[in-house]
Short mmCIF file of C-alpha atoms in Angstrom, two decimals:
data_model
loop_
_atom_site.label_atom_id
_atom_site.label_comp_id
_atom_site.label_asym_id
_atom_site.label_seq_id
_atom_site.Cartn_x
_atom_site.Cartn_y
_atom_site.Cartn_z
CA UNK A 270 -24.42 -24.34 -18.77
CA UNK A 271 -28.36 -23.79 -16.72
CA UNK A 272 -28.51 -20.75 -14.84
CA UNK A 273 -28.03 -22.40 -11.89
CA UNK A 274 -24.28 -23.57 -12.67
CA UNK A 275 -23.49 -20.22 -13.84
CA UNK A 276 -24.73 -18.73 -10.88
CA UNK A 277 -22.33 -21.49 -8.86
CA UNK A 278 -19.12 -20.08 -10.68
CA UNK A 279 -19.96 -16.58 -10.32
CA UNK A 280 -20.62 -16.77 -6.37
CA UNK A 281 -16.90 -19.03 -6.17
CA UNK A 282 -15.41 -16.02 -8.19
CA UNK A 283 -16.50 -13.59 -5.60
CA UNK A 284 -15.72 -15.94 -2.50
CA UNK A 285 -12.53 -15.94 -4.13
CA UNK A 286 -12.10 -12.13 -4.62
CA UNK A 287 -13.58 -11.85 -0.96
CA UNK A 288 -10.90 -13.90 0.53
CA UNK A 289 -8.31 -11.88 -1.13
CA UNK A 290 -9.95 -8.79 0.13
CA UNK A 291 -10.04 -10.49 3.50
CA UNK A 292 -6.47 -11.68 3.07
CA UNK A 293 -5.35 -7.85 2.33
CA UNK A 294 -6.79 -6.85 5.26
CA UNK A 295 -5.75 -9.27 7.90
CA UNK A 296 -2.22 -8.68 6.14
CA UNK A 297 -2.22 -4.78 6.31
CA UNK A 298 -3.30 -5.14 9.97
CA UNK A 299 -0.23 -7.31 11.17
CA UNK A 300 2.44 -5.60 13.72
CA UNK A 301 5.34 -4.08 12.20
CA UNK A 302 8.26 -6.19 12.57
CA UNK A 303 10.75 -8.37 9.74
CA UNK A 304 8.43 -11.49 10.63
CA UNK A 305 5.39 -10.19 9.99
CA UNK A 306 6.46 -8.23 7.07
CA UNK A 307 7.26 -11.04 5.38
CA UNK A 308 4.07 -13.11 5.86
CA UNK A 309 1.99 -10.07 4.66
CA UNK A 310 3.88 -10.15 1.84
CA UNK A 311 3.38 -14.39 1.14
CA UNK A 312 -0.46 -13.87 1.93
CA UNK A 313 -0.66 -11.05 -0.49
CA UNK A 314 1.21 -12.99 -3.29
CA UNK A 315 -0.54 -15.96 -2.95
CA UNK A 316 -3.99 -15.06 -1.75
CA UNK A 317 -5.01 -12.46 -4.78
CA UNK A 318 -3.43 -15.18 -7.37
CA UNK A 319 -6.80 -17.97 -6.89
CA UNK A 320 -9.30 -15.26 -8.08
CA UNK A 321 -7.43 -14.18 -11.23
CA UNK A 322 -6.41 -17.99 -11.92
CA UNK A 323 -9.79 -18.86 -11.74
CA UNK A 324 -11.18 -16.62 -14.02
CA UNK A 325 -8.31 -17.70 -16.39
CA UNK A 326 -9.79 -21.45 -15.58
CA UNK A 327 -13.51 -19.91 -16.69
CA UNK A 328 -11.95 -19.32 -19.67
CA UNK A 329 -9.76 -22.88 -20.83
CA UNK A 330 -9.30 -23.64 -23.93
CA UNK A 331 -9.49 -27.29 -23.15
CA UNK A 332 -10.70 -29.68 -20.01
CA UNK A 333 -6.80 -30.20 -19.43
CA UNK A 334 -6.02 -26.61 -19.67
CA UNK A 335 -9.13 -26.32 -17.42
CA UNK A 336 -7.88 -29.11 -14.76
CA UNK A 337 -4.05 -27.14 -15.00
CA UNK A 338 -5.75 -24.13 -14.11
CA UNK A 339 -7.58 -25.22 -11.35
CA UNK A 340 -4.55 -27.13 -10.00
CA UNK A 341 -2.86 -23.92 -9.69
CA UNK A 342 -6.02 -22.01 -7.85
CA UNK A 343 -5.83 -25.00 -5.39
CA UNK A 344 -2.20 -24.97 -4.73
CA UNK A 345 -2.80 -20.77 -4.28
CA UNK A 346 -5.51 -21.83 -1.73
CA UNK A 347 -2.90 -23.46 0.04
CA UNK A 348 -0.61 -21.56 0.32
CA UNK A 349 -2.96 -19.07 1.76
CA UNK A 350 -4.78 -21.26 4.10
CA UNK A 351 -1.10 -22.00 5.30
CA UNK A 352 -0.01 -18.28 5.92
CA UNK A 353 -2.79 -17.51 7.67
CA UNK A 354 -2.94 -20.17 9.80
CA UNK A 355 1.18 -19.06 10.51
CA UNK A 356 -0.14 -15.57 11.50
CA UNK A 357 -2.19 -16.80 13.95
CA UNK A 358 0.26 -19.66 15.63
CA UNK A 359 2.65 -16.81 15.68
CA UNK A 360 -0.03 -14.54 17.27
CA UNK A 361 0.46 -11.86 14.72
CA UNK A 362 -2.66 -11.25 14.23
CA UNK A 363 -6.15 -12.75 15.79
CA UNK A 364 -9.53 -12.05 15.98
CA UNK A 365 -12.76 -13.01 13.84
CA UNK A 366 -11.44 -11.94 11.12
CA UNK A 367 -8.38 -14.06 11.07
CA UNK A 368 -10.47 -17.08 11.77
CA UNK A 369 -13.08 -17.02 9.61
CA UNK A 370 -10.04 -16.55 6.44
CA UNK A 371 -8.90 -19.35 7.99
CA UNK A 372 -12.13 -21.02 7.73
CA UNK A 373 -13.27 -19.81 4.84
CA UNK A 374 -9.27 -20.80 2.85
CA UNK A 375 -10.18 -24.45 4.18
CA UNK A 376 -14.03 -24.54 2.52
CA UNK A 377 -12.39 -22.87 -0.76
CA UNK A 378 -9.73 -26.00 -0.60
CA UNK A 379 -12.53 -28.27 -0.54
CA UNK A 380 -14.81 -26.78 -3.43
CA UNK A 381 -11.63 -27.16 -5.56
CA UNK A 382 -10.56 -30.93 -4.52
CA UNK A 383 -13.76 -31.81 -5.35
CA UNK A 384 -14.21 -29.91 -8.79
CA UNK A 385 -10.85 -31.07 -9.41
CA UNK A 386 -11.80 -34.75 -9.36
CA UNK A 387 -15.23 -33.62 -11.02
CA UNK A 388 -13.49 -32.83 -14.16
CA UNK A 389 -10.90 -35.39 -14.11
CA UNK A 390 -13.25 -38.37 -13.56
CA UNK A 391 -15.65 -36.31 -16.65
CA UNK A 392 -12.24 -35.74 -18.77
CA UNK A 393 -11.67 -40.03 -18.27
CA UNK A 394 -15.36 -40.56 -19.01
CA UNK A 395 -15.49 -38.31 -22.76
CA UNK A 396 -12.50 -40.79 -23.88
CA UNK A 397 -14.42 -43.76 -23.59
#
């Protein structure tokens, strides 16, 4: 792996670890009532859980094991771009900060499509 890829993965790790931080936030900032209490909790669970599951990815002991991995950040990504998206349709929270998580939960869901089928069409590839 060239500088330059390494550099790649480290900058996703701490996009990832910034949209968890950014994902605390918007979360600790909702109103207090049962609804909202219970999408800070979803966008907590499922918004710190990419970051760790990547680095667990970074560290595959095989390209499937890799692939799983990622398959699980993605689904994580989700999930998050989902709850957040709910916090704003149900005007608990707004603002800048809300939008660009939003935003930034939809680019994240792209980088890992795409790596996804990256390593998939390279796993199909090393068997011929």
């Amino acid at each position: 792996m060239g500088k330059v890829d390494g550099e790649l993965i480290n900058e996703l790790q701490d996009r990832l670890i910034g949209m968890a931080a950014k994902s605390y936030r918007i979360a600790n900032n909702l109103p207090a009532s049962r609804v909202a209490a219970h999408v800070s909790s979803q966008l907590n669970r499922c918004s710190t859980s990419p970051a760790a599951d990547y680095a667990e990815a970074r560290g595959s002991e095989s390209r499937k094991d890799f692939i799983h991995k990622m398959k699980v950040c993605l689904k994580e990504l989700r999930e998050t771009f989902v709850w957040l998206k709910l916090a704003k349709e149900l005007e608990l929270g707004s603002g800048p900060e809300l939008d660009e998580a939003i935003a930034e939960a939809d680019e994240l869901i792209g980088i890992f499509v795409t790596s996804i089928a990256t390593a998939k069409r390279n796993a199909k590839q090393l068997k011929l």
